Amino acid sequence: MPHTNVVLSLSCRDQPGIVAAVSKLLFDAGCNVVEAHQFNDAETHLFFMRMRFAMLKPDASIAALEAAFEPVANEFGITWTMRSLSEKQRVMILVSKFDHCLADLLYRWRTGELAMDVAGIIANHPRETYAHLDLDGIPFHYLPVTKPTKMEQEAQVWELIRAANTDLVVLARYMQVLSDGLCAKLAGRCINIHHSFLPGFKGARPYHQAFERGVKLIGATAHYVTPDLDEGPIIEQDVERISHHNCVEDLVRKGREIERRVLARAITWHIDGRVIVNGTKTVVFKD
Amino acid sequence: MPHTNVVLSLSCRDQPGIVAAVSKLLFDAGCNVVEAHQFNDAETHLFFMRMRFAMLKPDASIAALEAAFEPVANEFGITWTMRSLSEKQRVMILVSKFDHCLADLLYRWRTGELAMDVAGIIANHPRETYAHLDLDGIPFHYLPVTKPTKMEQEAQVWELIRAANTDLVVLARYMQVLSDGLCAKLAGRCINIHHSFLPGFKGARPYHQAFERGVKLIGATAHYVTPDLDEGPIIEQDVERISHHNCVEDLVRKGREIERRVLARAITWHIDGRVIVNGTKTVVFKD
Amino acid sequence: MPHTNVVLSLSCRDQPGIVAAVSKLLFDAGCNVVEAHQFNDAETHLFFMRMRFAMLKPDASIAALEAAFEPVANEFGITWTMRSLSEKQRVMILVSKFDHCLADLLYRWRTGELAMDVAGIIANHPRETYAHLDLDGIPFHYLPVTKPTKMEQEAQVWELIRAANTDLVVLARYMQVLSDGLCAKLAGRCINIHHSFLPGFKGARPYHQAFERGVKLIGATAHYVTPDLDEGPIIEQDVERISHHNCVEDLVRKGREIERRVLARAITWHIDGRVIVNGTKTVVFKD
Amino acid sequence: MPHTNVVLSLSCRDQPGIVAAVSKLLFDAGCNVVEAHQFNDAETHLFFMRMRFAMLKPDASIAALEAAFEPVANEFGITWTMRSLSEKQRVMILVSKFDHCLADLLYRWRTGELAMDVAGIIANHPRETYAHLDLDGIPFHYLPVTKPTKMEQEAQVWELIRAANTDLVVLARYMQVLSDGLCAKLAGRCINIHHSFLPGFKGARPYHQAFERGVKLIGATAHYVTPDLDEGPIIEQDVERISHHNCVEDLVRKGREIERRVLARAITWHIDGRVIVNGTKTVVFKD
């Protein structure tokens, strides 16, 4: 069966001829471009491209196309990924006490909206914390963490991520800071949802900070995790209006709404190959 | 001086090889793609593309590039436009009594935000209606209209549009319905701002209709003008929240805010070659 | 234990002295106003008020306060409700095949965000349709409906609503039109979520209609159910941006997001006594 | 002629009986409440109220009503203002090089949307900087400022504010930090528009900061000016979406859109008596 939905995402130093070379190669291989974006960052002189295409030849394989692409990539110094959207990414979800993002991701996954495989759930609270969620068929790992056991627990987390052939790690309100070492291992494939409109209200208890400051909108930020806490490349942000009527608990409640939709968008775009890291920023190809 | 910002916008029946052919041609002509979008409409089987590129060869001309593109366009049956963004489009603004869109467009034009030339203003109210606006250096045409003189006035409107080498006509709350004949002449290059969130509240006095219905959001719609009133391809829409406190006058006031920003976006995207008509809809290439 | 959160919602013909009379009565009864709104509709000459207050006297009862309020209400011709927010409203949820609103309402109910009692779920699809939802402890009624059995099924629906002492009926994407008779019985206490930005795209398959029209934003509308289909008083609406990339399925997916938050807001405001019907419109007291 | 639109805004320590006392006094004086809000801040135990009412007795005067209110205010320790909305506030606008907020405020003032009197414009750039704006009939004061003359210039600014019986000072992108002394003199009646979503990107060049950080939304903040730079009580904030396509100039351009509408809302609410300072925050009575 031919692949109808293959995505090539790439970046390289800007130079003439990239689009021509890539599109010629795809055409020669019998591919038809369905949706594409190209962007040249005038500041960094980096070039970014995402192409989604159908492979029209019945016997075409992604492996063969990758092999054919290799020399082009080398010529232009391209960093790239190629993937059929029908091969779902394996996503490991890390969660702490608050389960609204987890519940939302599972719902979107079951309706087919989030085209991923759930590789497992790692929680630092026991299974019964999520009693109302249907975790049927999903590997659930309870890994409690305390200050003295933090390093050890993180080693177990990494081992589970590795063993499950995880493509993407999602910190769905995990509330634990990952070590620099683990951040490095997961560079570009670990998304965190921070419950504030970064760079406002970094660190702990952002809704309390927002309440104290008297802001009129609160937000949430999905970003790739880096050793610099709350400083990773931002993928998506959104906000909601609050008023003087709202206490901290109201902010937390409204925040749940923002967090879950911001995180879901970030994951959707990531697994669709729409997000490409551009230094401390991201390129997100949408419309 | 080489052209640094040329835009090619095109559409044609979907078929493999378009991107490859176009990008090869641009590369051979010494062009460097700066920003591009491609989109294949799965329903209509039409293909849409916008490419913005720099012409790197010092002696390159757009005329020569157009000539080189001609055979490719013929081969694929492509409808296209190619334009340097430094050659500004000539925009004729038609206005009636309410001048908030006109005032806004002129402000954006003077700050350089709207990269257009104002070919003139045609108003069915006299010059003193706009006493507070600086129309210095802009041809102002007062063409009053009454039921019996409507045909004749429209002929004058058309003559002014024609004589001024107008690229785009903007109905900035003009409040007059154009005849089918004039709509046909201006197909794809006449933008109207309708003061409702279409298809809700078509026709006259939409804010009164919205008030009567008790909606919680009001909107505005920028669309290409077609003989079917309020049915042209939509370019942009936006909304604002209203409440039970708001009377019709408040809706009109809030509406001014929405209308001016929706119209400004639609014009900006049109003159940037980002809008391509797709039957009764539009493709708008943004992010 | 004194009541700390009592809500009085009222409307009557506008006339001087209402606020003074009501607030004097509350003060004499030892109540302290915590949050209040008054609004005089200049068009209909109706007056609306919501007061939330704490009853400070240890032996105060709502029944006694109601008795004391009766003569004031009669004097001014006031329509009113008085309720302690700690006495939760009983909500019956009607659902069809699509369960995103149901899933969302149950999540908000379990976290305590929606301060209601779930009186039961009436579905025209069998229990296994909602296999992934935890309906533990919630009366579930499977009442399939076909054209010939519609009247009979609706009689059963009404009997369940009645028997469960239902305060509010929520059509959480129920997809069945209620008879005029049932609409009348549930006047002002039955909320429907319509999957379009009314009055645009009334009736069936609104997302298909929106797709055909090529709108740039889609919406959802929560309204009280009346015999006039899709014409009931609107409580809340919201929208999301779509683009040419989105097919009908994308609209349906994005619509789920809007529907669930619009419905949740409408229910929250209704059970907080913030929504008062004003003819074919609503007054919603928020900020 | 009786006053049809009088606004009483007040705050005091929370205590039972305030609403009853105030509304009884208004009723006895022949006033009819048209719109009102009351709010009790559970954290600070402060009570806030805004009442808009019509004075129905033909011979009623605001002065007499104020005199009658005085004892009530003293009894409850109320801080208050009472004003007829038909007596317009005198607003002094301070502006620097960028005139988009000034242009917008003047437009809204001329259409009657902003019901204020323009007491004058103080600019640190000469008159010709605003050549395209119609300043006809508005006192224009050119007060250039340099580091050595800052104190002296500010003394002139204050003298102009004082002499013009200014009710409200608006820093419409004035770009100069006021001294602590002037901030104190203007406490609660000087509104600044800051071109970022505070508390993100305080200080200079916020759009450059936002660009560097790679945020996905930018914002603007209208706040009362206090000696603590960018820390004054926030009145209103709003945001717009940006993308990787946008350079700093695009952010500045989009920012103009946000700044002008956020500032206009803040001024409108202030002169309507809807904003009451609550320590380092504000209460804003809207819906």
PDB file of N, CA and C in Angstrom, chain C residues 14-17 19-20 23-24 27 31-40 47 51 56 284-287, chain D residues 14-17 19-20 23-24 27 31-40 47 51 56 284-287:
ATOM      1  N   ASP C  14     -39.180  47.866  35.759  1.00  0.00           N
ATOM      2  CA  ASP C  14     -38.337  48.865  36.399  1.00  0.00           C
ATOM      3  C   ASP C  14     -39.163  49.892  37.163  1.00  0.00           C
ATOM      4  N   GLN C  15     -38.677  50.259  38.352  1.00  0.00           N
ATOM      5  CA  GLN C  15     -39.338  51.260  39.178  1.00  0.00           C
ATOM      6  C   GLN C  15     -38.370  51.631  40.293  1.00  0.00           C
ATOM      7  N   PRO C  16     -38.400  52.858  40.755  1.00  0.00           N
ATOM      8  CA  PRO C  16     -37.471  53.254  41.810  1.00  0.00           C
ATOM      9  C   PRO C  16     -37.739  52.484  43.098  1.00  0.00           C
ATOM     10  N   GLY C  17     -36.680  52.245  43.862  1.00  0.00           N
ATOM     11  CA  GLY C  17     -36.840  51.692  45.201  1.00  0.00           C
ATOM     12  C   GLY C  17     -36.574  50.213  45.339  1.00  0.00           C
ATOM     13  N   VAL C  19     -33.783  48.319  44.663  1.00  0.00           N
ATOM     14  CA  VAL C  19     -32.512  48.022  45.316  1.00  0.00           C
ATOM     15  C   VAL C  19     -32.588  48.381  46.802  1.00  0.00           C
ATOM     16  N   ALA C  20     -33.175  49.548  47.072  1.00  0.00           N
ATOM     17  CA  ALA C  20     -33.278  49.984  48.471  1.00  0.00           C
ATOM     18  C   ALA C  20     -34.106  48.995  49.289  1.00  0.00           C
ATOM     19  N   SER C  23     -32.201  45.528  49.583  1.00  0.00           N
ATOM     20  CA  SER C  23     -30.981  45.549  50.397  1.00  0.00           C
ATOM     21  C   SER C  23     -31.321  45.866  51.866  1.00  0.00           C
ATOM     22  N   LYS C  24     -32.349  46.642  52.081  1.00  0.00           N
ATOM     23  CA  LYS C  24     -32.771  46.888  53.478  1.00  0.00           C
ATOM     24  C   LYS C  24     -33.248  45.579  54.114  1.00  0.00           C
ATOM     25  N   PHE C  27     -30.306  43.432  54.888  1.00  0.00           N
ATOM     26  CA  PHE C  27     -29.558  43.968  56.025  1.00  0.00           C
ATOM     27  C   PHE C  27     -30.289  43.682  57.340  1.00  0.00           C
ATOM     28  N   CYS C  31     -27.873  39.882  56.756  1.00  0.00           N
ATOM     29  CA  CYS C  31     -27.108  39.372  55.615  1.00  0.00           C
ATOM     30  C   CYS C  31     -26.043  40.393  55.183  1.00  0.00           C
ATOM     31  N   ASN C  32     -24.923  39.887  54.670  1.00  0.00           N
ATOM     32  CA  ASN C  32     -23.867  40.758  54.175  1.00  0.00           C
ATOM     33  C   ASN C  32     -23.631  40.486  52.689  1.00  0.00           C
ATOM     34  N   VAL C  33     -23.839  41.518  51.862  1.00  0.00           N
ATOM     35  CA  VAL C  33     -23.702  41.362  50.407  1.00  0.00           C
ATOM     36  C   VAL C  33     -22.234  41.157  50.030  1.00  0.00           C
ATOM     37  N   VAL C  34     -21.967  40.118  49.264  1.00  0.00           N
ATOM     38  CA  VAL C  34     -20.607  39.771  48.882  1.00  0.00           C
ATOM     39  C   VAL C  34     -20.337  40.157  47.430  1.00  0.00           C
ATOM     40  N   GLU C  35     -21.368  40.059  46.612  1.00  0.00           N
ATOM     41  CA  GLU C  35     -21.215  40.349  45.178  1.00  0.00           C
ATOM     42  C   GLU C  35     -22.613  40.635  44.655  1.00  0.00           C
ATOM     43  N   ALA C  36     -22.759  41.706  43.873  1.00  0.00           N
ATOM     44  CA  ALA C  36     -24.092  42.001  43.364  1.00  0.00           C
ATOM     45  C   ALA C  36     -24.023  42.758  42.055  1.00  0.00           C
ATOM     46  N   HIS C  37     -25.062  42.585  41.248  1.00  0.00           N
ATOM     47  CA  HIS C  37     -25.211  43.288  39.978  1.00  0.00           C
ATOM     48  C   HIS C  37     -26.660  43.726  39.836  1.00  0.00           C
ATOM     49  N   GLN C  38     -26.830  44.943  39.317  1.00  0.00           N
ATOM     50  CA  GLN C  38     -28.171  45.395  38.951  1.00  0.00           C
ATOM     51  C   GLN C  38     -28.113  45.959  37.537  1.00  0.00           C
ATOM     52  N   PHE C  39     -29.174  45.723  36.800  1.00  0.00           N
ATOM     53  CA  PHE C  39     -29.198  46.167  35.404  1.00  0.00           C
ATOM     54  C   PHE C  39     -30.621  46.491  34.999  1.00  0.00           C
ATOM     55  N   ASN C  40     -30.753  47.657  34.383  1.00  0.00           N
ATOM     56  CA  ASN C  40     -32.042  48.169  33.951  1.00  0.00           C
ATOM     57  C   ASN C  40     -32.041  48.188  32.420  1.00  0.00           C
ATOM     58  N   PHE C  47     -36.089  45.315  35.011  1.00  0.00           N
ATOM     59  CA  PHE C  47     -34.978  45.462  35.930  1.00  0.00           C
ATOM     60  C   PHE C  47     -34.515  44.076  36.367  1.00  0.00           C
ATOM     61  N   MET C  51     -27.948  39.071  43.689  1.00  0.00           N
ATOM     62  CA  MET C  51     -27.196  39.383  44.898  1.00  0.00           C
ATOM     63  C   MET C  51     -26.709  38.088  45.511  1.00  0.00           C
ATOM     64  N   LEU C  56     -25.398  36.094  58.312  1.00  0.00           N
ATOM     65  CA  LEU C  56     -24.471  36.150  59.436  1.00  0.00           C
ATOM     66  C   LEU C  56     -25.079  35.627  60.747  1.00  0.00           C
ATOM     67  N   VAL C 284     -26.631  38.105  31.614  1.00  0.00           N
ATOM     68  CA  VAL C 284     -25.645  37.234  32.261  1.00  0.00           C
ATOM     69  C   VAL C 284     -24.711  38.115  33.092  1.00  0.00           C
ATOM     70  N   PHE C 285     -24.819  38.013  34.410  1.00  0.00           N
ATOM     71  CA  PHE C 285     -24.005  38.851  35.306  1.00  0.00           C
ATOM     72  C   PHE C 285     -22.664  38.181  35.574  1.00  0.00           C
ATOM     73  N   LYS C 286     -21.605  38.798  35.100  1.00  0.00           N
ATOM     74  CA  LYS C 286     -20.284  38.188  35.279  1.00  0.00           C
ATOM     75  C   LYS C 286     -19.321  39.087  36.050  1.00  0.00           C
ATOM     76  N   ASP C 287     -18.727  40.091  35.388  1.00  0.00           N
ATOM     77  CA  ASP C 287     -17.656  40.863  36.027  1.00  0.00           C
ATOM     78  C   ASP C 287     -18.156  42.134  36.725  1.00  0.00           C
TER      79      ASP C 287
ATOM     80  N   ASP D  14     -15.119  46.337  54.425  1.00  0.00           N
ATOM     81  CA  ASP D  14     -16.379  45.600  54.323  1.00  0.00           C
ATOM     82  C   ASP D  14     -17.110  45.583  55.658  1.00  0.00           C
ATOM     83  N   GLN D  15     -18.422  45.739  55.604  1.00  0.00           N
ATOM     84  CA  GLN D  15     -19.274  45.725  56.793  1.00  0.00           C
ATOM     85  C   GLN D  15     -20.716  45.661  56.311  1.00  0.00           C
ATOM     86  N   PRO D  16     -21.580  44.987  57.059  1.00  0.00           N
ATOM     87  CA  PRO D  16     -22.978  44.882  56.618  1.00  0.00           C
ATOM     88  C   PRO D  16     -23.640  46.249  56.581  1.00  0.00           C
ATOM     89  N   GLY D  17     -24.577  46.418  55.665  1.00  0.00           N
ATOM     90  CA  GLY D  17     -25.399  47.618  55.658  1.00  0.00           C
ATOM     91  C   GLY D  17     -25.016  48.686  54.668  1.00  0.00           C
ATOM     92  N   VAL D  19     -24.759  48.622  51.245  1.00  0.00           N
ATOM     93  CA  VAL D  19     -25.666  48.687  50.097  1.00  0.00           C
ATOM     94  C   VAL D  19     -27.028  49.239  50.529  1.00  0.00           C
ATOM     95  N   ALA D  20     -27.505  48.761  51.672  1.00  0.00           N
ATOM     96  CA  ALA D  20     -28.808  49.228  52.166  1.00  0.00           C
ATOM     97  C   ALA D  20     -28.792  50.729  52.425  1.00  0.00           C
ATOM     98  N   SER D  23     -28.372  52.707  49.010  1.00  0.00           N
ATOM     99  CA  SER D  23     -29.512  52.646  48.099  1.00  0.00           C
ATOM    100  C   SER D  23     -30.746  53.317  48.726  1.00  0.00           C
ATOM    101  N   LYS D  24     -30.857  53.268  50.037  1.00  0.00           N
ATOM    102  CA  LYS D  24     -31.951  54.007  50.696  1.00  0.00           C
ATOM    103  C   LYS D  24     -31.776  55.513  50.463  1.00  0.00           C
ATOM    104  N   PHE D  27     -32.676  56.363  46.958  1.00  0.00           N
ATOM    105  CA  PHE D  27     -34.131  56.278  46.763  1.00  0.00           C
ATOM    106  C   PHE D  27     -34.833  57.489  47.371  1.00  0.00           C
ATOM    107  N   CYS D  31     -33.721  59.007  43.234  1.00  0.00           N
ATOM    108  CA  CYS D  31     -32.854  58.472  42.177  1.00  0.00           C
ATOM    109  C   CYS D  31     -33.305  57.068  41.787  1.00  0.00           C
ATOM    110  N   ASN D  32     -33.105  56.717  40.537  1.00  0.00           N
ATOM    111  CA  ASN D  32     -33.434  55.383  40.051  1.00  0.00           C
ATOM    112  C   ASN D  32     -32.167  54.707  39.534  1.00  0.00           C
ATOM    113  N   VAL D  33     -31.815  53.576  40.150  1.00  0.00           N
ATOM    114  CA  VAL D  33     -30.590  52.854  39.781  1.00  0.00           C
ATOM    115  C   VAL D  33     -30.745  52.208  38.405  1.00  0.00           C
ATOM    116  N   VAL D  34     -29.797  52.472  37.539  1.00  0.00           N
ATOM    117  CA  VAL D  34     -29.845  51.974  36.164  1.00  0.00           C
ATOM    118  C   VAL D  34     -28.892  50.795  35.976  1.00  0.00           C
ATOM    119  N   GLU D  35     -27.767  50.863  36.691  1.00  0.00           N
ATOM    120  CA  GLU D  35     -26.749  49.817  36.545  1.00  0.00           C
ATOM    121  C   GLU D  35     -25.892  49.878  37.794  1.00  0.00           C
ATOM    122  N   ALA D  36     -25.635  48.709  38.390  1.00  0.00           N
ATOM    123  CA  ALA D  36     -24.816  48.751  39.595  1.00  0.00           C
ATOM    124  C   ALA D  36     -24.046  47.452  39.783  1.00  0.00           C
ATOM    125  N   HIS D  37     -22.919  47.586  40.472  1.00  0.00           N
ATOM    126  CA  HIS D  37     -22.079  46.438  40.811  1.00  0.00           C
ATOM    127  C   HIS D  37     -21.599  46.613  42.247  1.00  0.00           C
ATOM    128  N   GLN D  38     -21.577  45.489  42.971  1.00  0.00           N
ATOM    129  CA  GLN D  38     -20.945  45.490  44.280  1.00  0.00           C
ATOM    130  C   GLN D  38     -20.015  44.288  44.373  1.00  0.00           C
ATOM    131  N   PHE D  39     -18.884  44.505  45.038  1.00  0.00           N
ATOM    132  CA  PHE D  39     -17.894  43.426  45.132  1.00  0.00           C
ATOM    133  C   PHE D  39     -17.146  43.536  46.451  1.00  0.00           C
ATOM    134  N   ASN D  40     -17.058  42.399  47.111  1.00  0.00           N
ATOM    135  CA  ASN D  40     -16.406  42.300  48.402  1.00  0.00           C
ATOM    136  C   ASN D  40     -15.146  41.473  48.223  1.00  0.00           C
ATOM    137  N   PHE D  47     -14.630  46.595  50.380  1.00  0.00           N
ATOM    138  CA  PHE D  47     -15.883  46.538  49.650  1.00  0.00           C
ATOM    139  C   PHE D  47     -15.867  47.620  48.568  1.00  0.00           C
ATOM    140  N   MET D  51     -22.465  52.666  41.290  1.00  0.00           N
ATOM    141  CA  MET D  51     -23.886  52.770  40.975  1.00  0.00           C
ATOM    142  C   MET D  51     -24.064  53.874  39.950  1.00  0.00           C
ATOM    143  N   LEU D  56     -34.442  61.691  39.351  1.00  0.00           N
ATOM    144  CA  LEU D  56     -35.758  61.881  38.736  1.00  0.00           C
ATOM    145  C   LEU D  56     -36.420  63.211  39.107  1.00  0.00           C
ATOM    146  N   VAL D 284     -12.481  46.346  38.199  1.00  0.00           N
ATOM    147  CA  VAL D 284     -13.053  46.952  36.988  1.00  0.00           C
ATOM    148  C   VAL D 284     -14.450  46.382  36.788  1.00  0.00           C
ATOM    149  N   PHE D 285     -15.468  47.205  36.979  1.00  0.00           N
ATOM    150  CA  PHE D 285     -16.855  46.737  36.863  1.00  0.00           C
ATOM    151  C   PHE D 285     -17.319  46.836  35.420  1.00  0.00           C
ATOM    152  N   LYS D 286     -17.583  45.697  34.803  1.00  0.00           N
ATOM    153  CA  LYS D 286     -17.994  45.710  33.398  1.00  0.00           C
ATOM    154  C   LYS D 286     -19.348  45.060  33.169  1.00  0.00           C
ATOM    155  N   ASP D 287     -19.408  43.733  33.128  1.00  0.00           N
ATOM    156  CA  ASP D 287     -20.650  43.052  32.727  1.00  0.00           C
ATOM    157  C   ASP D 287     -21.524  42.652  33.931  1.00  0.00           C
TER     158      ASP D 287
END
